[in-house]
PDB file of C-alpha atoms in Angstrom:
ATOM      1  CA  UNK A 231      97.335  86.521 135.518  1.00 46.00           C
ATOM      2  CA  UNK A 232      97.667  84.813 131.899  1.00 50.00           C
ATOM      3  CA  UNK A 233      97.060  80.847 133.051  1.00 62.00           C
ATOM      4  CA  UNK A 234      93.578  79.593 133.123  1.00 84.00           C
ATOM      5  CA  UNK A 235      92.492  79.948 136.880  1.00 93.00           C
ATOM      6  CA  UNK A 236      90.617  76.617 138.237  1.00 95.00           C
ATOM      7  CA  UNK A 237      87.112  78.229 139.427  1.00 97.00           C
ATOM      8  CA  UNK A 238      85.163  80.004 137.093  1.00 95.00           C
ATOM      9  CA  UNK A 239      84.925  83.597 136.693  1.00 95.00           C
ATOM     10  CA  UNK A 240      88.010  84.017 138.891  1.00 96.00           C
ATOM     11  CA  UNK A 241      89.499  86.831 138.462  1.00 96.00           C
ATOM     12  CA  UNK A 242      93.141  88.069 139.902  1.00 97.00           C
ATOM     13  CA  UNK A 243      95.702  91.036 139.118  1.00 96.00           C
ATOM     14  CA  UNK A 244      98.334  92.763 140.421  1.00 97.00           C
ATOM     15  CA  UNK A 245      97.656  96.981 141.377  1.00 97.00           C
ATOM     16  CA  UNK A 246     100.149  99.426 140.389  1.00 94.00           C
ATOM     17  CA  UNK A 247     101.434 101.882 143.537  1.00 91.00           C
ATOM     18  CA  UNK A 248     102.381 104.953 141.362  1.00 93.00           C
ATOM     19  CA  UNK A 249     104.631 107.970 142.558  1.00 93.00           C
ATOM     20  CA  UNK A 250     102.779 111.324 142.208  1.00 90.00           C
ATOM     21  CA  UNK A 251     103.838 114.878 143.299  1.00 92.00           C
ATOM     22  CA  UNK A 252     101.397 114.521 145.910  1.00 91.00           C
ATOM     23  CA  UNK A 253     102.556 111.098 147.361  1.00 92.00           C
ATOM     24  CA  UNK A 254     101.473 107.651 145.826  1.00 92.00           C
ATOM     25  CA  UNK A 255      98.325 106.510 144.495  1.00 93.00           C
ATOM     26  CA  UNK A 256      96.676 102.882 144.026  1.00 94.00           C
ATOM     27  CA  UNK A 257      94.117 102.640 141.785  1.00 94.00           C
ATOM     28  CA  UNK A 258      91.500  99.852 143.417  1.00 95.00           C
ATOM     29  CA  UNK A 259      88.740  99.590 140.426  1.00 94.00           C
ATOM     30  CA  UNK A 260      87.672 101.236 137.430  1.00 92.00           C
ATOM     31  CA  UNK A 261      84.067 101.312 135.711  1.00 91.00           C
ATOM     32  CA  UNK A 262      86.426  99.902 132.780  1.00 93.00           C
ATOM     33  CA  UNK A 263      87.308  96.704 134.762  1.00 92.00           C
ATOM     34  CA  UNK A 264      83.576  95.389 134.566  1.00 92.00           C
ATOM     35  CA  UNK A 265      84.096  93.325 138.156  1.00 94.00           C
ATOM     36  CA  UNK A 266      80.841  94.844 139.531  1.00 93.00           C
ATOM     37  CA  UNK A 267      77.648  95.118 138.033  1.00 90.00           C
ATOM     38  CA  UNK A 268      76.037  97.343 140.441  1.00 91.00           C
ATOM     39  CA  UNK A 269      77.573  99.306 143.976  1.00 92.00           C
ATOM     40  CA  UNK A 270      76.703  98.343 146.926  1.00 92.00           C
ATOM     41  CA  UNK A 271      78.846  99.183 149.525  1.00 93.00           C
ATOM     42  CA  UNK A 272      82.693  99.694 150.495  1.00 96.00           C
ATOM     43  CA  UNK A 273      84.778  99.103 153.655  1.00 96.00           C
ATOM     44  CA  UNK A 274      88.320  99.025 154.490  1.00 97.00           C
ATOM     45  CA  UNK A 275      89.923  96.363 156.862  1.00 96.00           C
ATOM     46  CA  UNK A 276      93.274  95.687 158.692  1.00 97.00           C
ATOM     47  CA  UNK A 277      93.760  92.549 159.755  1.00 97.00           C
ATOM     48  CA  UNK A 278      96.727  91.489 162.512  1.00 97.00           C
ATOM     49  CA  UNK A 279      98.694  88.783 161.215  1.00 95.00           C
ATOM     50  CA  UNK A 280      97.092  85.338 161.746  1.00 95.00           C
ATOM     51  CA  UNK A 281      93.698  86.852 161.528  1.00 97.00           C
ATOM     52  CA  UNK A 282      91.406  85.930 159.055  1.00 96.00           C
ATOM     53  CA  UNK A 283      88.180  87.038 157.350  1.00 95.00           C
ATOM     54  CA  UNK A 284      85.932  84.434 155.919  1.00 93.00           C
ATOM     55  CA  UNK A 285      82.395  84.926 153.893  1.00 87.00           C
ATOM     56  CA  UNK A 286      79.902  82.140 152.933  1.00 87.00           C
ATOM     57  CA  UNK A 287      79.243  81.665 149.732  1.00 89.00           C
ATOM     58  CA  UNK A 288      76.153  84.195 148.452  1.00 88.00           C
ATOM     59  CA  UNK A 289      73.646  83.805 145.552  1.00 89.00           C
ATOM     60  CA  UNK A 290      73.813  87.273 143.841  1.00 89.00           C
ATOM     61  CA  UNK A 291      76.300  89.456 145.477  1.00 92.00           C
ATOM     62  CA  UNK A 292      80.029  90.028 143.520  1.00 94.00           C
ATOM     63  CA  UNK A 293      82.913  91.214 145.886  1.00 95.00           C
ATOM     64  CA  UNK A 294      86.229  92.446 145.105  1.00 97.00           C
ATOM     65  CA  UNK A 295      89.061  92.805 147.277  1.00 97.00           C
ATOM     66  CA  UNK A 296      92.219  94.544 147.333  1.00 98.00           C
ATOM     67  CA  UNK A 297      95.055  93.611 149.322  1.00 98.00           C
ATOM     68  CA  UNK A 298      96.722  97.323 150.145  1.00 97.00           C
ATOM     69  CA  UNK A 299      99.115  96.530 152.298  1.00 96.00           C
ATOM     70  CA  UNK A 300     100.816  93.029 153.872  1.00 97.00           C
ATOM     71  CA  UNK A 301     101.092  89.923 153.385  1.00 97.00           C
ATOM     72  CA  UNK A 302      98.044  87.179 152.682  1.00 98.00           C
ATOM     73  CA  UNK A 303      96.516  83.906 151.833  1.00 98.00           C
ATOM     74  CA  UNK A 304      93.414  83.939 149.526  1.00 98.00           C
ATOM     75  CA  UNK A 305      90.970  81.204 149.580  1.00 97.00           C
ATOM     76  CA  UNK A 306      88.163  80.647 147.292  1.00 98.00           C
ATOM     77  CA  UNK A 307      85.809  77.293 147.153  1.00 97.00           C
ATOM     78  CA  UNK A 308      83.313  77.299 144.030  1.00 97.00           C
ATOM     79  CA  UNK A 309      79.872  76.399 145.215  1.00 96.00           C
ATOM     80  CA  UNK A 310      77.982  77.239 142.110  1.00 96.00           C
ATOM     81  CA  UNK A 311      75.662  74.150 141.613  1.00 95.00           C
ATOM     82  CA  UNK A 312      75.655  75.125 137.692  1.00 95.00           C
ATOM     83  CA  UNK A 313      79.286  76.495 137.522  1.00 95.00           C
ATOM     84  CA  UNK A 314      81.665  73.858 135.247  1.00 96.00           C
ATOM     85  CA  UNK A 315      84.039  74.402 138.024  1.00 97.00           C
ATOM     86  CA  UNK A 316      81.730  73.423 141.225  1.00 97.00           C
ATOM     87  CA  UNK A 317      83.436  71.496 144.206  1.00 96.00           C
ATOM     88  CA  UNK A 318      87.353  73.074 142.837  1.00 97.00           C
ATOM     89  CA  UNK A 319      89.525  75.313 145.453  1.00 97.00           C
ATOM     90  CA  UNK A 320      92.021  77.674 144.398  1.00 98.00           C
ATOM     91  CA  UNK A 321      94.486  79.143 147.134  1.00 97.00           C
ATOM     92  CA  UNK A 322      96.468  82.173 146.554  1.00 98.00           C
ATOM     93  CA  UNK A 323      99.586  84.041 148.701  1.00 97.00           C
ATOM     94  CA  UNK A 324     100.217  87.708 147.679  1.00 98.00           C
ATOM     95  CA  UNK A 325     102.444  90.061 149.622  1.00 97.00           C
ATOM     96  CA  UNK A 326     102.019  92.693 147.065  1.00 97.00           C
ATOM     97  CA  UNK A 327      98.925  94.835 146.139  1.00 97.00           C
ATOM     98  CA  UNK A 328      96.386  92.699 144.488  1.00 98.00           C
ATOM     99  CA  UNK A 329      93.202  92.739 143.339  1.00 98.00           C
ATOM    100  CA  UNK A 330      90.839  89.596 143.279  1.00 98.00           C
ATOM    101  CA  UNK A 331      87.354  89.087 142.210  1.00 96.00           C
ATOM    102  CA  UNK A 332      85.097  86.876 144.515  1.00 96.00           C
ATOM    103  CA  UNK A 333      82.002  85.519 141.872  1.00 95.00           C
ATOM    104  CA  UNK A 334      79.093  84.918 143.463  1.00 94.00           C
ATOM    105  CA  UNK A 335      78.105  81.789 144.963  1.00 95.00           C
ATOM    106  CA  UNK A 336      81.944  81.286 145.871  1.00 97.00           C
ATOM    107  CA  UNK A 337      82.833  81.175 149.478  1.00 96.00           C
ATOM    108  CA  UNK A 338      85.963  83.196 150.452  1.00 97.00           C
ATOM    109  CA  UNK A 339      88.416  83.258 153.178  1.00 97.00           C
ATOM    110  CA  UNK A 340      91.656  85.634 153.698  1.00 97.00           C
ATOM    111  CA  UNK A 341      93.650  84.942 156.340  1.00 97.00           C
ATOM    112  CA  UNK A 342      96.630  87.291 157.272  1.00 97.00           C
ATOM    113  CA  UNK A 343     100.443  86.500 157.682  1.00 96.00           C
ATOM    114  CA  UNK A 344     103.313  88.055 158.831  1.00 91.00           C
ATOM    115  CA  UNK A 345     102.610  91.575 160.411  1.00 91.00           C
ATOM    116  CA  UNK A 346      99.140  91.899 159.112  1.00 94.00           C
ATOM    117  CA  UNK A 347      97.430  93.653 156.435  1.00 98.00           C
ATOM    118  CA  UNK A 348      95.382  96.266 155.040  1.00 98.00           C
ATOM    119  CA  UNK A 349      92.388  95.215 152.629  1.00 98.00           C
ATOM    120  CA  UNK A 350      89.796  96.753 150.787  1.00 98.00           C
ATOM    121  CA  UNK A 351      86.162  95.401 149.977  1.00 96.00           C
ATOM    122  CA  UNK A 352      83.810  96.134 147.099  1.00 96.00           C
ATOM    123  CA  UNK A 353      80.844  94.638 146.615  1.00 94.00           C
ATOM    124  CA  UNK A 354      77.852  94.765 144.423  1.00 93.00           C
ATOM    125  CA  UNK A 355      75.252  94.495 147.299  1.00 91.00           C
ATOM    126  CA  UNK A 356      75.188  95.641 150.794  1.00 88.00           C
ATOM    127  CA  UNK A 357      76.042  92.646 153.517  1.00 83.00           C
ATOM    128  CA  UNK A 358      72.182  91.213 154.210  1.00 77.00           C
ATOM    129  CA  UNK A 359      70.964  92.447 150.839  1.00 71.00           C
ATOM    130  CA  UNK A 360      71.283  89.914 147.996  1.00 59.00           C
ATOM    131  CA  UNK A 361      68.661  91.451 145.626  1.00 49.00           C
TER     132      UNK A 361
END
């Protein structure tokens, strides 16, 4: 995305499925995409549609998330007491593979729509670790 986002360190693109003799690939994250300082851990998730995932803002820990499959609505709320961007909400719908970026300190919701969806989630600390 090319327009300034309205939260701080926000970060949001679109993943490329590519055909390959062997099937299709899609790329989640690269070292090169400097989204995570440090790995922690990595899950997959399906959600059915009208099901939604929601994590409280926390201190340290990075996440990213990729929507593989479906059809979603991305919440963020910046809760960063020394962001330039603390109190602001940015909402997002994506029915194509996407990748977003959830800074620290910003709570973040995903809520599935219309037949559900298939995520992935990176983060730079394990859940309960925020060293």
């Amino acid at each position: 995305m090319h327009d300034p986002l309205p939260i701080h360190d926000l970060y949001i693109r679109p993943l490329e499925l590519r055909a390959t003799p062997a099937g299709s690939t899609l790329t989640v994250l690269r070292y090169s995409d400097h989204l995570l300082r440090r790995f922690g851990f990595a899950e997959f998730h399906e959600l059915a549609a009208g099901q939604q995932r929601a994590t409280a803002a926390r201190p340290l820990v990075d996440e990213v998330w990729a929507l593989v499959r479906g059809e979603v609505e991305f919440d963020w709320e910046d809760r960063r007491e020394d962001s330039p961007t603390l109190g602001q909400t940015y909402r997002l719908h994506a029915n194509r593979p996407t990748l977003v970026l959830v800074p620290f300190g910003v709570a973040f919701r995903i809520r599935s729509l219309n037949g559900g969806a298939a995520l992935v989630r990176l983060a730079s600390h394990e859940d309960g670790d925020s060293s």
